[in-house]
mmCIF file of C-alpha atoms and ligand atoms in Angstrom:
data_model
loop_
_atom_site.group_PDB
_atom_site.id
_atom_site.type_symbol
_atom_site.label_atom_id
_atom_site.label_comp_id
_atom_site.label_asym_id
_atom_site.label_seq_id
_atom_site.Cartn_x
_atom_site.Cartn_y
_atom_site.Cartn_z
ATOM 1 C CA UNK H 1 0.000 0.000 0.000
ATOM 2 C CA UNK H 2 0.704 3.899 -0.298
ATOM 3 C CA UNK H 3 0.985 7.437 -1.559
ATOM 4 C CA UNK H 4 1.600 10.952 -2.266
ATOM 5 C CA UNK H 5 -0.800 13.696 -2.609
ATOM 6 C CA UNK H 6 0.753 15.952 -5.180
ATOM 7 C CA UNK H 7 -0.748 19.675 -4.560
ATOM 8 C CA UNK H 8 -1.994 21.284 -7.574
ATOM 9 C CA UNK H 9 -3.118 17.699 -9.756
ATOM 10 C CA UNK H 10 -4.764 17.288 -6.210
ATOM 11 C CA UNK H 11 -7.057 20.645 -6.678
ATOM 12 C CA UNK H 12 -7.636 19.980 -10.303
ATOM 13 C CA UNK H 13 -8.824 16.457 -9.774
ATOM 14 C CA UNK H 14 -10.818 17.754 -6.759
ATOM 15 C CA UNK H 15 -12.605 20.260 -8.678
ATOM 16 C CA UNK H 16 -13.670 17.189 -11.247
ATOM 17 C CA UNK H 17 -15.310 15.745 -8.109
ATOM 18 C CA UNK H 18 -17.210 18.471 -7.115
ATOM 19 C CA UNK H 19 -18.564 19.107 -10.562
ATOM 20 C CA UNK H 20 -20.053 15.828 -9.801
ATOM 21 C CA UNK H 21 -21.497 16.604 -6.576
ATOM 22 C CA UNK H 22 -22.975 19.403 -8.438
ATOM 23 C CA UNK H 23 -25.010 16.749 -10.031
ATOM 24 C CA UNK H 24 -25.844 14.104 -8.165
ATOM 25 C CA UNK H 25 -26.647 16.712 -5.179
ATOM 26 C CA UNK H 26 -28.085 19.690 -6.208
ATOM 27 C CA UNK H 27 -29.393 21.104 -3.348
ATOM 28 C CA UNK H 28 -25.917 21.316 -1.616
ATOM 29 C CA UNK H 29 -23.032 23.294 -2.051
ATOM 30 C CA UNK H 30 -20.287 20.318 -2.945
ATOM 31 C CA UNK H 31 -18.120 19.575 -0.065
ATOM 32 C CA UNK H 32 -14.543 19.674 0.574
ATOM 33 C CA UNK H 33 -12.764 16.994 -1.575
ATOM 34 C CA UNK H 34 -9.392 16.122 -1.062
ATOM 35 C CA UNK H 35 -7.996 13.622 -3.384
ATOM 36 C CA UNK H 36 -5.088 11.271 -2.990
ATOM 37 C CA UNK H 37 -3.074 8.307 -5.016
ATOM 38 C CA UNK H 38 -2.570 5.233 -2.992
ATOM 39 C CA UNK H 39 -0.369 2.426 -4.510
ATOM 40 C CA UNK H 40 -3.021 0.154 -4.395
ATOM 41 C CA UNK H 41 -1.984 -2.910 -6.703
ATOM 42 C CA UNK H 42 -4.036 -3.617 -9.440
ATOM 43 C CA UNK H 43 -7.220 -1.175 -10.412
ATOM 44 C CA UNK H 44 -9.156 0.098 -6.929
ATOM 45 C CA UNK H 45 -10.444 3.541 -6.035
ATOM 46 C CA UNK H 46 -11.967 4.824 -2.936
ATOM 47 C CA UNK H 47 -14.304 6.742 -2.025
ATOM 48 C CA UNK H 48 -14.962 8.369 1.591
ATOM 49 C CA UNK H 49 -16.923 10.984 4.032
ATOM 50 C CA UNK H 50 -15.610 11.609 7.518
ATOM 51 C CA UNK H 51 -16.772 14.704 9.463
ATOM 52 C CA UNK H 52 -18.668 16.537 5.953
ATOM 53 C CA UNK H 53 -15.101 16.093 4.034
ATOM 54 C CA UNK H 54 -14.650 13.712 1.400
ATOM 55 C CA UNK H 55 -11.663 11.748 0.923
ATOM 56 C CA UNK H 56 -10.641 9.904 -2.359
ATOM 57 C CA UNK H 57 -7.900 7.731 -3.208
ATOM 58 C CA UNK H 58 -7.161 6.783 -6.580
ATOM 59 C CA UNK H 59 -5.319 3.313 -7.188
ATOM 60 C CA UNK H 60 -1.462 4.798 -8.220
ATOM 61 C CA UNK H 61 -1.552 3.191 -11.344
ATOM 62 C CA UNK H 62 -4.309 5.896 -12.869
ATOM 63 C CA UNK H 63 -1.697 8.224 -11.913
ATOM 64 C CA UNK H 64 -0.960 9.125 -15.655
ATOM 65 C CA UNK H 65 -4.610 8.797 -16.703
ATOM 66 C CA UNK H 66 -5.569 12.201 -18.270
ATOM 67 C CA UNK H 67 -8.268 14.759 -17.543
ATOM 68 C CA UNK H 68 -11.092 12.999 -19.065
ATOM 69 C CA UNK H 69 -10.542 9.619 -17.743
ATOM 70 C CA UNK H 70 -9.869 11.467 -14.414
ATOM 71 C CA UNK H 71 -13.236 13.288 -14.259
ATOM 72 C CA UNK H 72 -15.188 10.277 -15.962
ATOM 73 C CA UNK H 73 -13.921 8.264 -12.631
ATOM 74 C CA UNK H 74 -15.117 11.156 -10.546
ATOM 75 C CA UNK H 75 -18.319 10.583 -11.658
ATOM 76 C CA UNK H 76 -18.716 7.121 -11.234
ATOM 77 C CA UNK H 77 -17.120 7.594 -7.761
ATOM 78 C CA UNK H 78 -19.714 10.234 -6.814
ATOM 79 C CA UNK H 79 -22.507 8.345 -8.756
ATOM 80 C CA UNK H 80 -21.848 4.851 -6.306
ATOM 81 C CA UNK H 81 -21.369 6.619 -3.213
ATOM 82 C CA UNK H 82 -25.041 8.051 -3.964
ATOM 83 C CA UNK H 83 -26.068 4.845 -5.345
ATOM 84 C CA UNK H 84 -26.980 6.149 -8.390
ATOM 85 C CA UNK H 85 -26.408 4.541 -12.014
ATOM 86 C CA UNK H 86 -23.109 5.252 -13.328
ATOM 87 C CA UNK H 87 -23.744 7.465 -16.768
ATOM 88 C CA UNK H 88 -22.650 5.076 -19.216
ATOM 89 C CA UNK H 89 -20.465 7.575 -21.227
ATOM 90 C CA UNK H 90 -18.497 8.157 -18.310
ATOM 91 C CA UNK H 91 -17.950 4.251 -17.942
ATOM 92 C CA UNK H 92 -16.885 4.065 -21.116
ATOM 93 C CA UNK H 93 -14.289 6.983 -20.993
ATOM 94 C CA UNK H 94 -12.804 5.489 -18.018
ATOM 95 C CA UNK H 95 -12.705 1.359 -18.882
ATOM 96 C CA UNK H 96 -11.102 2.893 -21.900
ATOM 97 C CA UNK H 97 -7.735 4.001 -20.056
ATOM 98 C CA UNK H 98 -8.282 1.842 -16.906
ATOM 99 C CA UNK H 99 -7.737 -1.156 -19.580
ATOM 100 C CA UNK H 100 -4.805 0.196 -20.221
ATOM 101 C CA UNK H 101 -3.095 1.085 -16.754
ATOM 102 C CA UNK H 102 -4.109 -2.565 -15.551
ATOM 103 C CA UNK H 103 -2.244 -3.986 -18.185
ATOM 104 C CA UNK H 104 0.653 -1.720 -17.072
ATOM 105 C CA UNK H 105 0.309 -2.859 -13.517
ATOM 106 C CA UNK H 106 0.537 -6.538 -14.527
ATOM 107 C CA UNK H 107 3.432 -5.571 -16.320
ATOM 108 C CA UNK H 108 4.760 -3.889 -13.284
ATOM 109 C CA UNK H 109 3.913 -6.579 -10.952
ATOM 110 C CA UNK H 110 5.453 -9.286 -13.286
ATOM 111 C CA UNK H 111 8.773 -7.127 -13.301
ATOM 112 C CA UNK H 112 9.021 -7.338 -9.190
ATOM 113 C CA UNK H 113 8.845 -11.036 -9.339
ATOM 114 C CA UNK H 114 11.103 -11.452 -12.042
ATOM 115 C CA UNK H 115 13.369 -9.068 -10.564
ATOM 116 C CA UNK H 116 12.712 -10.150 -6.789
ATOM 117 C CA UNK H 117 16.077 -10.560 -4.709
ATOM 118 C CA UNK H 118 16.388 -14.323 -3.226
ATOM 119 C CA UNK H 119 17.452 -12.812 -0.042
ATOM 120 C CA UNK H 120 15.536 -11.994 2.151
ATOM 121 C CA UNK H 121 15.416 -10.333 6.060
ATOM 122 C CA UNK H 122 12.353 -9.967 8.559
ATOM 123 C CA UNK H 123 14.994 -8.385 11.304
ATOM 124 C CA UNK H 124 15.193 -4.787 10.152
ATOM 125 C CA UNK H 125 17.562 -2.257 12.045
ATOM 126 C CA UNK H 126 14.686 -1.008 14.142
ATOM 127 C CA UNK H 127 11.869 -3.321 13.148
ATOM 128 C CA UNK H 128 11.269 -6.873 13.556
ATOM 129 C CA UNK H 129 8.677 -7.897 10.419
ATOM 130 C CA UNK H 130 8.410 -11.302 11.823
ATOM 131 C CA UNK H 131 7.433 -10.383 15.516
ATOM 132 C CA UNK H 132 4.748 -7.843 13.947
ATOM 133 C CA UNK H 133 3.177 -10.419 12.006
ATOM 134 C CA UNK H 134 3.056 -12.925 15.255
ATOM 135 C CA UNK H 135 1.306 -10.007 17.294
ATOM 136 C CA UNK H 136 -1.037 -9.056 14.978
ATOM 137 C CA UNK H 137 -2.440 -12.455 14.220
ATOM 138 C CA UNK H 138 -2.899 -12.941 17.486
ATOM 139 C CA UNK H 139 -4.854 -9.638 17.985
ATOM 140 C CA UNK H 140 -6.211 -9.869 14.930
ATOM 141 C CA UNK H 141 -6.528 -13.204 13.263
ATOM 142 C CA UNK H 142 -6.822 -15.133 16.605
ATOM 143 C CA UNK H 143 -3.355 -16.395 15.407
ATOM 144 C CA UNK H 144 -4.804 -18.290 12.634
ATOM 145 C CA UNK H 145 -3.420 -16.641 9.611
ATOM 146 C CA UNK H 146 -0.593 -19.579 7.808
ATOM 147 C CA UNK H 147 2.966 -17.109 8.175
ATOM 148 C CA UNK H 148 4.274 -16.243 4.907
ATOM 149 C CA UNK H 149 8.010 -14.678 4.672
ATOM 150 C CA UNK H 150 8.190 -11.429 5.710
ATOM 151 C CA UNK H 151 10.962 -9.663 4.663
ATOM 152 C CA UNK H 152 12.365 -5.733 3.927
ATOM 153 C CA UNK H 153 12.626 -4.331 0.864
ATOM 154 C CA UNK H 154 15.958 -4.206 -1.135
ATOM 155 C CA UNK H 155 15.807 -0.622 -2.099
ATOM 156 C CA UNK H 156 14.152 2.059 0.109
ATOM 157 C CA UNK H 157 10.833 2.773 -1.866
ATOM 158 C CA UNK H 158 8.616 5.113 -1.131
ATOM 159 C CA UNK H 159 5.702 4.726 -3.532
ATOM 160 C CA UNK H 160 5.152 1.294 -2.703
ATOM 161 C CA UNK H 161 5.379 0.897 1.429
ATOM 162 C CA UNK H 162 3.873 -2.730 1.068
ATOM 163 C CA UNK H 163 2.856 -5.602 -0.942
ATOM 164 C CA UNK H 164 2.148 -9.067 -0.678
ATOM 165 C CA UNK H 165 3.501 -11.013 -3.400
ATOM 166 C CA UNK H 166 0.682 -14.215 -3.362
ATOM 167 C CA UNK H 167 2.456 -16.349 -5.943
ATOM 168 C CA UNK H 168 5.423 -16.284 -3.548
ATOM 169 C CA UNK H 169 3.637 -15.880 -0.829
ATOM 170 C CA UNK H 170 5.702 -12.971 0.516
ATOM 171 C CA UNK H 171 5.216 -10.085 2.442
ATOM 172 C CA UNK H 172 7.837 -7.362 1.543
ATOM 173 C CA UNK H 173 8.023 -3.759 3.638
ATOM 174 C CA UNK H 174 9.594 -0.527 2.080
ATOM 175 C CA UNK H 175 12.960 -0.153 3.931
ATOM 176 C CA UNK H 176 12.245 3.353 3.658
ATOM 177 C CA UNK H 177 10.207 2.675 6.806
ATOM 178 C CA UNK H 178 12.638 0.938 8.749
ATOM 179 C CA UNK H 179 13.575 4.033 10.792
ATOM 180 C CA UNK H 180 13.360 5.426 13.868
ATOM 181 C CA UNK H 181 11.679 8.398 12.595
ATOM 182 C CA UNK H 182 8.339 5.660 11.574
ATOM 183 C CA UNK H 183 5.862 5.369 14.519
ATOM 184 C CA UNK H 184 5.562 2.013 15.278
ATOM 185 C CA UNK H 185 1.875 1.719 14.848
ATOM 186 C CA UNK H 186 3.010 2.640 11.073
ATOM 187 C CA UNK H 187 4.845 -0.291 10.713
ATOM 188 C CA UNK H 188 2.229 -2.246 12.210
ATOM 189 C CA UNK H 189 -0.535 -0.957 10.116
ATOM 190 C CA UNK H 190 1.376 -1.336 6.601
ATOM 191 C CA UNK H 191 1.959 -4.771 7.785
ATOM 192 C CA UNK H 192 -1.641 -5.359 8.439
ATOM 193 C CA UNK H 193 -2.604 -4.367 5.557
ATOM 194 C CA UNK H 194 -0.874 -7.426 3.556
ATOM 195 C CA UNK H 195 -1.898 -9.412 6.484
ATOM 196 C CA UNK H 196 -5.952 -8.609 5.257
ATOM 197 C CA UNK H 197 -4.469 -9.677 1.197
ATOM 198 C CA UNK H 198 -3.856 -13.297 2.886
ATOM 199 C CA UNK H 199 -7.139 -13.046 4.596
ATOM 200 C CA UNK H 200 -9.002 -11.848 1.844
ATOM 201 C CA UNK H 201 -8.038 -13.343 -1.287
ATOM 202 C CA UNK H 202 -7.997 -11.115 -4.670
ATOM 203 C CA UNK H 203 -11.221 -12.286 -6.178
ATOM 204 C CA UNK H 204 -11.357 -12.762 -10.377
ATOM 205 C CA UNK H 205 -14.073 -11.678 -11.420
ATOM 206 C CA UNK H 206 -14.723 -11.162 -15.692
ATOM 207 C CA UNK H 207 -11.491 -11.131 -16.198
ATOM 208 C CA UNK H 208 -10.951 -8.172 -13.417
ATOM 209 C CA UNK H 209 -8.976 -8.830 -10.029
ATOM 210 C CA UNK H 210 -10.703 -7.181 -6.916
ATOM 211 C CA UNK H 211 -8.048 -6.665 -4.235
ATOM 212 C CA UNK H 212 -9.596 -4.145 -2.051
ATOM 213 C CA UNK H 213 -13.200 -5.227 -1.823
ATOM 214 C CA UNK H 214 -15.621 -3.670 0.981
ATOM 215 C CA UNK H 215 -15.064 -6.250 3.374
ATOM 216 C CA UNK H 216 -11.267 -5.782 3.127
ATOM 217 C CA UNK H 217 -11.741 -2.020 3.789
ATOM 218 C CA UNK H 218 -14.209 -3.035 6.720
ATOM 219 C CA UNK H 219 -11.861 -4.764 8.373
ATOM 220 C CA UNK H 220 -9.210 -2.472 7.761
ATOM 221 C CA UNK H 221 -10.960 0.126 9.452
ATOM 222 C CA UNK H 222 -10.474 -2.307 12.451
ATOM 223 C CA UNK H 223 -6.758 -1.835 13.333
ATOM 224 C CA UNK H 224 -6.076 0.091 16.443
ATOM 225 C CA UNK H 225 -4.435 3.323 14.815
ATOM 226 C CA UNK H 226 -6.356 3.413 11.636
ATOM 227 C CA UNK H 227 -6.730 7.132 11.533
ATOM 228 C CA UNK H 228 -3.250 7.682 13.057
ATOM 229 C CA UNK H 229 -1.734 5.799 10.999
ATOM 230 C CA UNK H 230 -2.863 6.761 7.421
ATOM 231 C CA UNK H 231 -2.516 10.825 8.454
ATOM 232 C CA UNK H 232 1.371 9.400 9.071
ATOM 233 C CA UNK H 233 1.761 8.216 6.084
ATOM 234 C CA UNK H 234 -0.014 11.017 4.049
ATOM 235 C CA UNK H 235 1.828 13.567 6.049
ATOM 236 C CA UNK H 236 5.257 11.566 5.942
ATOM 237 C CA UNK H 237 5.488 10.892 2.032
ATOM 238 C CA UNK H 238 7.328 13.673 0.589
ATOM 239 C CA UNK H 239 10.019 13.033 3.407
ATOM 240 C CA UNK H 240 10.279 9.630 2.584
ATOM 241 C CA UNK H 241 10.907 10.464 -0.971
ATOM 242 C CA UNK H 242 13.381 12.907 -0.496
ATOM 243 C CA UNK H 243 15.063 10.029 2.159
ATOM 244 C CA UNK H 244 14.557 7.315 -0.852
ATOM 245 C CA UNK H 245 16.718 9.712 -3.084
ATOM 246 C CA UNK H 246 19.363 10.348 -0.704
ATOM 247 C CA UNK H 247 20.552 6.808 -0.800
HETATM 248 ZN ZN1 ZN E 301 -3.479 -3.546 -0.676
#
């Protein structure tokens, strides 16, 4: 999982979303929209109020998808969270490019495997991956989730904080985290995250892979230091960047 919320494509793409509130809610002036990408693997969007504001995250991979495609999704975003039918030339805008950035994610994702180091290490400087996942399954999973290898990243990346790799069963943390400048609840969360990919298997579904379905989020909304832990991460991004450059 992760991010970076990127200031002005932020206020443009917000603006796209309240055009659509404009729509679907007439009566209201649109609320405050603040819009975020998350590197969500494969295609998954969401959509959330809290306190009047609304908070979206687009899936990473639509980074690059242009205006169009970006205001088409922020009116099938708006359109489901009023459960309302999805205007069909908007769908068909956005399958048009979101084709195309899955197939780029695949690509992506096929790369990391091929590319994956052989070694690997749970014991980070200041984190132990491996002790993490023992607590949290037995908080969480009332210890029953099988242990997969757990293990840093190679290279301190920032975009990517966490992924589980289900073909090799693998659970690899961005060694930009492993720091004594990352709460541990951070850690924690990232890691229970993947933890819910094991739990909740991607479902196939017409040829499309659903990673992040509502029961996922549900339970994601569960961990201790939900809130906490995803203003870290938005807040902490840029500096994690700038650390991943250093080198
Ligand atoms: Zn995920």
């Amino acid at each position: 999982m992760i991010n970076t919320n990127e200031g002005k494509e932020s206020e443009k793409l917000a603006e796209f979303y309240q055009e659509a509130f404009r729509v679907y809610d007439r009566d209201r002036e649109p609320p405050q929209v603040e819009v975020s990408f998350y590197p969500y693997i494969g295609i998954n969007h969401t959509i959330r109020i809290r306190n009047g504001r609304v908070y979206v995250r687009i899936a990473e991979v639509c980074r690059q998808m242009p205006d169009d495609g970006q205001r088409a999704l922020a009116f099938i975003l708006v359109a489901k969270l009023y459960r309302r039918r999805v205007p069909k030339r908007a769908r068909d805008v956005y399958s048009g490019y979101a084709t195309n950035a899955e197939i780029r994610d695949r690509a992506a994702a096929n790369k990391r495997v091929r590319g994956r180091k052989i070694v690997t290490t749970d014991k980070g400087e200041f984190f132990d991956l491996a002790a993490i996942f023992d607590r949290l399954n037995a908080e969480y999973f009332d210890g029953a989730l099988p242990k997969p290898t757990l293990t840093w990243s190679a290279r301190k990346t920032y975009r990517i904080l966490g992924h589980h790799d289900a073909t090799h069963d693998t659970i690899v943390v961005s060694r930009s985290l492993d720091s004594k400048d990352t709460p541990k609840f951070v850690v924690d969360y990232i890691v229970f995250h993947e933890m819910l990919h094991i739990h909740h298997p991607t479902i196939h579904h017409n040829g499309r892979r659903y990673n992040h379905t509502a029961a996922f989020r549900a339970d994601e909304e569960k961990f201790d230091h939900f809130e906490a832990a995803e203003k870290w991460i938005e807040q902490n991004v840029r500096r994690l960047k700038r650390n991943a450059k250093k080198k």
